[in-house]
């Protein structure tokens, strides 16, 4: 009998050698960049940076526009109300202008009190407008400017240069940097013309 516990053949514990050698393929790292990948990454990064800068610029412009709109709303938001109030100021001024100077001088205490009350009311109204950014302007004696004044008629007056405001029919008002209501004026016509300059410094008047 053969002893089952006897020594075993050592050749059985060793694997059999392969008949043909196995040649492995070259291994490529999975993260190795492909040809042209660096250029693509640089271009993509540049595009992303450009988009970011554009977005930041748009946000800054939006912030500035919003700030300006808020400031304009605070300054010019009362424009419609101020125009309505100007009619009240005009009526007060017309009431004062309707009283002749002689009647003021000879007025009794009651009439003087009424005139003073109207004048005080007008001043208070103008002060309230100024506190809200509305200011009155009177262009008397200034050169006519169509941006701030409206010419109602021309006045022959050779004592002043042509185009000078010689009469103010109705005062103008500004709100902020804008014209709330142009001044209604009379403009001089036919004023003295400046003498022409002498050629080469020679006096041609002789």
Coordinates of N, CA and C in Angstrom, one line a residue, residues 1-146:
X1 N 0.8 -1.2 0.0 CA 0.0 0.0 0.0 C 0.9 1.3 0.0
X2 N 0.3 2.2 -0.5 CA 1.0 3.5 -0.6 C 0.6 4.4 0.6
X3 N 1.6 4.9 1.2 CA 1.3 5.8 2.4 C 0.7 7.1 1.9
X4 N -0.5 7.4 2.3 CA -1.1 8.7 1.8 C -0.5 9.9 2.4
X5 N 0.2 9.7 3.5 CA 0.9 10.8 4.2 C 2.3 10.9 3.8
X6 N 2.7 10.2 2.8 CA 4.1 10.2 2.4 C 4.5 11.4 1.7
X7 N 5.7 11.6 1.4 CA 6.1 12.8 0.7 C 5.6 12.9 -0.7
X8 N 5.2 14.1 -1.1 CA 4.6 14.3 -2.4 C 5.6 14.8 -3.4
X9 N 5.4 14.6 -4.6 CA 6.3 15.1 -5.6 C 6.3 16.6 -5.7
X10 N 7.5 17.2 -5.5 CA 7.7 18.6 -5.5 C 7.3 19.3 -6.8
X11 N 7.4 18.5 -7.9 CA 7.0 19.1 -9.2 C 5.6 19.4 -9.3
X12 N 4.7 18.8 -8.5 CA 3.3 19.1 -8.6 C 3.0 20.5 -8.0
X13 N 3.8 21.0 -7.1 CA 3.5 22.3 -6.5 C 3.9 23.4 -7.4
X14 N 4.7 23.3 -8.5 CA 5.2 24.3 -9.3 C 4.3 24.4 -10.6
X15 N 3.9 25.7 -11.0 CA 3.1 25.8 -12.2 C 3.9 25.5 -13.4
X16 N 3.2 25.0 -14.4 CA 3.8 24.7 -15.6 C 4.2 25.9 -16.4
X17 N 5.3 25.9 -17.0 CA 5.8 27.1 -17.8 C 5.0 27.3 -19.0
X18 N 4.7 28.5 -19.4 CA 3.9 28.8 -20.6 C 4.7 28.4 -21.8
X19 N 3.9 28.0 -22.8 CA 4.6 27.5 -24.0 C 5.2 28.7 -24.8
X20 N 4.4 29.8 -24.9 CA 4.9 31.0 -25.7 C 5.0 32.2 -24.8
X21 N 6.0 33.0 -24.9 CA 6.1 34.2 -24.1 C 5.0 35.2 -24.5
X22 N 4.5 36.0 -23.5 CA 3.4 37.0 -23.7 C 4.1 38.3 -23.8
X23 N 3.8 39.0 -24.9 CA 4.4 40.4 -25.1 C 3.4 41.4 -24.8
X24 N 3.6 42.2 -23.8 CA 2.7 43.2 -23.3 C 2.7 44.5 -24.2
X25 N 1.6 45.2 -24.4 CA 1.5 46.4 -25.2 C 2.0 47.6 -24.3
X26 N 2.5 48.6 -25.0 CA 3.1 49.7 -24.2 C 1.9 50.4 -23.5
X27 N 2.2 50.8 -22.2 CA 1.2 51.3 -21.3 C 1.2 52.9 -21.5
X28 N 0.0 53.4 -21.7 CA -0.1 54.9 -21.8 C -0.9 55.4 -20.6
X29 N -0.3 56.4 -19.9 CA -0.9 57.0 -18.7 C -2.2 57.6 -19.1
X30 N -3.3 57.4 -18.4 CA -4.6 58.0 -18.8 C -4.6 59.5 -18.8
X31 N -3.8 60.1 -18.0 CA -3.8 61.6 -17.9 C -2.8 62.2 -18.8
X32 N -2.1 61.5 -19.6 CA -1.2 62.1 -20.6 C -1.9 63.0 -21.5
X33 N -1.5 64.3 -21.7 CA -2.2 65.2 -22.6 C -2.0 64.8 -24.0
X34 N -3.1 65.0 -24.7 CA -3.1 64.7 -26.1 C -2.4 65.8 -26.9
X35 N -2.1 65.6 -28.1 CA -1.5 66.7 -28.9 C -2.4 67.9 -29.1
X36 N -2.0 69.1 -28.7 CA -2.8 70.3 -28.9 C -3.6 70.5 -27.6
X37 N -3.6 69.7 -26.6 CA -4.5 69.9 -25.5 C -4.1 71.2 -24.7
X38 N -2.8 71.5 -24.6 CA -2.3 72.6 -23.8 C -2.9 73.9 -24.5
X39 N -2.8 74.0 -25.8 CA -3.3 75.2 -26.5 C -4.8 75.3 -26.3
X40 N -5.6 74.2 -26.3 CA -7.0 74.3 -26.0 C -7.3 74.8 -24.6
X41 N -6.5 74.3 -23.6 CA -6.7 74.7 -22.3 C -6.4 76.2 -22.1
X42 N -5.4 76.7 -22.7 CA -5.0 78.1 -22.7 C -6.1 78.9 -23.3
X43 N -6.6 78.5 -24.4 CA -7.7 79.2 -25.1 C -9.0 79.3 -24.2
X44 N -9.3 78.1 -23.6 CA -10.5 78.0 -22.8 C -10.4 78.9 -21.6
X45 N -9.2 78.9 -21.0 CA -8.9 79.8 -19.8 C -9.0 81.3 -20.2
X46 N -8.5 81.6 -21.4 CA -8.6 83.0 -21.8 C -10.1 83.4 -22.1
X47 N -10.8 82.5 -22.7 CA -12.3 82.8 -22.9 C -13.0 83.0 -21.6
X48 N -12.7 82.1 -20.6 CA -13.4 82.2 -19.3 C -13.0 83.5 -18.6
X49 N -11.7 83.9 -18.7 CA -11.3 85.2 -18.1 C -12.0 86.4 -18.8
X50 N -12.1 86.3 -20.1 CA -12.8 87.4 -20.8 C -14.2 87.5 -20.4
X51 N -14.9 86.4 -20.3 CA -16.3 86.4 -19.9 C -16.4 87.0 -18.5
X52 N -15.5 86.6 -17.6 CA -15.6 87.1 -16.3 C -15.4 88.6 -16.2
X53 N -14.4 89.1 -17.0 CA -14.2 90.5 -17.0 C -15.4 91.3 -17.6
X54 N -16.0 90.7 -18.6 CA -17.2 91.4 -19.2 C -18.3 91.4 -18.2
X55 N -18.5 90.3 -17.5 CA -19.5 90.3 -16.5 C -19.3 91.3 -15.4
X56 N -18.1 91.4 -14.9 CA -17.7 92.4 -13.9 C -18.0 93.8 -14.4
X57 N -17.6 94.1 -15.7 CA -17.8 95.4 -16.2 C -19.3 95.7 -16.3
X58 N -20.1 94.7 -16.7 CA -21.5 94.9 -16.8 C -22.2 95.2 -15.5
X59 N -21.7 94.4 -14.5 CA -22.2 94.6 -13.1 C -21.8 96.0 -12.6
X60 N -20.6 96.5 -12.9 CA -20.2 97.8 -12.5 C -21.1 98.9 -13.2
X61 N -21.3 98.7 -14.5 CA -22.1 99.7 -15.2 C -23.6 99.7 -14.6
X62 N -24.1 98.5 -14.3 CA -25.4 98.4 -13.8 C -25.5 99.1 -12.4
X63 N -24.4 99.0 -11.6 CA -24.4 99.6 -10.3 C -24.4 101.1 -10.5
X64 N -23.6 101.6 -11.4 CA -23.6 103.1 -11.6 C -24.9 103.6 -12.1
X65 N -25.5 102.9 -13.1 CA -26.8 103.3 -13.6 C -27.8 103.3 -12.5
X66 N -27.8 102.3 -11.7 CA -28.8 102.3 -10.6 C -28.6 103.4 -9.6
X67 N -27.3 103.7 -9.3 CA -27.1 104.8 -8.4 C -27.6 106.2 -9.0
X68 N -27.3 106.3 -10.3 CA -27.7 107.6 -11.0 C -29.3 107.7 -11.0
X69 N -29.9 106.5 -11.3 CA -31.4 106.5 -11.4 C -32.0 106.9 -10.0
X70 N -31.4 106.3 -8.9 CA -31.9 106.6 -7.6 C -31.7 108.1 -7.3
X71 N -30.5 108.6 -7.6 CA -30.2 110.1 -7.4 C -31.1 110.9 -8.2
X72 N -31.4 110.6 -9.5 CA -32.3 111.4 -10.3 C -33.7 111.3 -9.7
X73 N -34.1 110.1 -9.2 CA -35.4 110.0 -8.7 C -35.6 110.9 -7.5
X74 N -34.6 111.0 -6.7 CA -34.6 111.9 -5.5 C -34.7 113.4 -5.9
X75 N -33.9 113.7 -6.9 CA -33.8 115.1 -7.3 C -35.0 115.5 -8.1
X76 N -35.4 114.7 -9.1 CA -36.4 115.2 -10.1 C -37.8 114.5 -9.9
X77 N -37.9 113.7 -8.8 CA -39.2 113.1 -8.5 C -40.3 114.0 -8.2
X78 N -40.0 115.2 -7.8 CA -41.0 116.2 -7.4 C -41.3 117.2 -8.5
X79 N -40.8 116.9 -9.7 CA -41.0 117.8 -10.9 C -42.4 118.2 -11.1
X80 N -43.3 117.2 -11.2 CA -44.7 117.4 -11.6 C -45.3 118.2 -10.4
X81 N -45.0 117.8 -9.2 CA -45.6 118.6 -8.1 C -45.1 120.0 -8.0
X82 N -43.8 120.2 -8.3 CA -43.3 121.5 -8.3 C -43.9 122.4 -9.4
X83 N -44.2 121.9 -10.5 CA -44.8 122.7 -11.6 C -46.2 123.2 -11.1
X84 N -46.9 122.3 -10.4 CA -48.2 122.7 -9.9 C -48.1 123.8 -8.9
X85 N -47.1 123.7 -8.0 CA -46.9 124.7 -7.0 C -46.5 126.0 -7.6
X86 N -45.8 126.0 -8.7 CA -45.4 127.3 -9.4 C -46.6 128.1 -9.8
X87 N -47.6 127.5 -10.1 CA -48.8 128.2 -10.5 C -49.4 129.0 -9.3
X88 N -49.2 128.4 -8.1 CA -49.7 129.2 -6.9 C -48.7 130.4 -6.7
X89 N -47.4 130.2 -6.8 CA -46.5 131.3 -6.7 C -46.7 132.4 -7.7
X90 N -47.1 132.0 -8.9 CA -47.4 133.0 -9.9 C -48.6 133.8 -9.6
X91 N -49.6 133.1 -9.0 CA -50.9 133.9 -8.7 C -50.6 134.8 -7.5
X92 N -49.7 134.4 -6.6 CA -49.4 135.3 -5.5 C -48.7 136.5 -6.0
X93 N -47.7 136.3 -6.9 CA -47.0 137.4 -7.5 C -47.9 138.4 -8.3
X94 N -48.9 137.8 -9.0 CA -49.8 138.6 -9.8 C -50.7 139.5 -8.8
X95 N -51.0 138.9 -7.7 CA -51.8 139.6 -6.7 C -51.0 140.8 -6.2
X96 N -49.7 140.6 -5.9 CA -48.9 141.7 -5.5 C -48.7 142.8 -6.5
X97 N -48.5 142.3 -7.8 CA -48.3 143.3 -8.9 C -49.6 144.1 -9.2
X98 N -50.7 143.5 -8.8 CA -52.0 144.2 -9.1 C -52.2 145.4 -8.2
X99 N -51.4 145.5 -7.1 CA -51.6 146.7 -6.2 C -50.7 147.8 -6.6
X100 N -51.2 148.9 -7.1 CA -50.3 150.0 -7.5 C -49.4 150.5 -6.4
X101 N -48.3 151.1 -6.7 CA -47.3 151.6 -5.7 C -48.0 152.7 -4.9
X102 N -48.8 153.5 -5.5 CA -49.4 154.6 -4.8 C -50.4 154.1 -3.7
X103 N -51.1 153.0 -4.1 CA -52.1 152.4 -3.2 C -51.4 151.8 -2.0
X104 N -50.2 151.2 -2.3 CA -49.4 150.6 -1.2 C -49.0 151.7 -0.2
X105 N -48.5 152.8 -0.8 CA -48.0 153.9 0.1 C -49.1 154.5 0.9
X106 N -50.3 154.6 0.4 CA -51.4 155.2 1.1 C -52.4 154.2 1.7
X107 N -52.0 152.9 1.8 CA -52.9 151.9 2.3 C -53.1 152.0 3.8
X108 N -54.3 151.6 4.2 CA -54.5 151.6 5.7 C -53.9 150.4 6.3
X109 N -54.1 150.2 7.6 CA -53.4 149.1 8.3 C -53.9 147.8 7.8
X110 N -55.2 147.7 7.5 CA -55.8 146.4 7.0 C -55.2 146.0 5.7
X111 N -55.1 146.9 4.7 CA -54.6 146.6 3.4 C -53.1 146.3 3.5
X112 N -52.4 147.0 4.3 CA -50.9 146.8 4.5 C -50.7 145.4 5.1
X113 N -51.5 145.0 6.0 CA -51.4 143.7 6.6 C -51.7 142.6 5.6
X114 N -52.7 142.8 4.7 CA -53.0 141.8 3.6 C -51.8 141.7 2.7
X115 N -51.2 142.8 2.3 CA -50.1 142.8 1.3 C -48.9 142.1 2.0
X116 N -48.6 142.4 3.2 CA -47.5 141.7 3.9 C -47.8 140.2 4.0
X117 N -49.0 139.9 4.3 CA -49.3 138.4 4.4 C -49.1 137.7 3.1
X118 N -49.5 138.3 2.0 CA -49.3 137.7 0.7 C -47.8 137.6 0.4
X119 N -47.1 138.6 0.7 CA -45.6 138.6 0.4 C -44.9 137.5 1.3
X120 N -45.4 137.4 2.5 CA -44.8 136.4 3.4 C -45.1 135.0 2.9
X121 N -46.4 134.8 2.4 CA -46.8 133.5 1.8 C -45.9 133.1 0.6
X122 N -45.7 134.1 -0.2 CA -44.9 133.9 -1.5 C -43.5 133.5 -1.1
X123 N -42.9 134.2 -0.1 CA -41.5 133.9 0.3 C -41.4 132.5 0.9
X124 N -42.4 132.2 1.7 CA -42.4 130.8 2.3 C -42.5 129.8 1.3
X125 N -43.3 130.0 0.2 CA -43.5 129.0 -0.8 C -42.2 128.9 -1.6
X126 N -41.5 130.0 -1.9 CA -40.2 129.9 -2.7 C -39.2 129.2 -1.8
X127 N -39.2 129.5 -0.5 CA -38.2 128.8 0.4 C -38.5 127.3 0.4
X128 N -39.7 126.9 0.5 CA -40.1 125.5 0.5 C -39.6 124.8 -0.8
X129 N -39.8 125.5 -1.9 CA -39.3 124.9 -3.2 C -37.8 124.8 -3.2
X130 N -37.1 125.8 -2.7 CA -35.6 125.7 -2.7 C -35.1 124.6 -1.8
X131 N -35.8 124.3 -0.7 CA -35.4 123.2 0.1 C -35.6 121.8 -0.6
X132 N -36.4 121.8 -1.6 CA -36.6 120.6 -2.4 C -35.9 120.6 -3.8
X133 N -34.9 121.5 -3.9 CA -34.0 121.6 -5.1 C -34.5 122.4 -6.2
X134 N -35.6 123.2 -6.0 CA -36.2 124.0 -7.0 C -35.8 125.5 -6.7
X135 N -35.1 126.1 -7.6 CA -34.6 127.5 -7.4 C -35.1 128.4 -8.5
X136 N -35.4 129.6 -8.1 CA -35.9 130.7 -9.0 C -34.7 131.4 -9.6
X137 N -34.8 131.8 -10.9 CA -33.8 132.6 -11.5 C -34.4 133.7 -12.4
X138 N -33.7 134.9 -12.4 CA -34.2 136.0 -13.1 C -33.1 136.5 -14.0
X139 N -33.2 136.3 -15.3 CA -32.1 136.7 -16.3 C -32.1 138.1 -16.7
X140 N -32.7 139.0 -16.0 CA -32.7 140.4 -16.3 C -31.3 140.9 -16.6
X141 N -31.0 141.5 -17.8 CA -29.7 142.1 -18.1 C -28.8 141.1 -18.7
X142 N -29.1 139.8 -18.7 CA -28.2 138.8 -19.2 C -28.4 138.6 -20.8
X143 N -27.4 137.9 -21.4 CA -27.6 137.6 -22.8 C -28.6 136.5 -22.9
X144 N -29.4 136.7 -24.0 CA -30.5 135.7 -24.2 C -29.9 134.3 -24.4
X145 N -30.5 133.3 -23.7 CA -30.0 131.9 -23.8 C -31.3 131.1 -24.0
X146 N -31.5 130.5 -25.2 CA -32.7 129.7 -25.5 C -32.8 128.5 -24.7

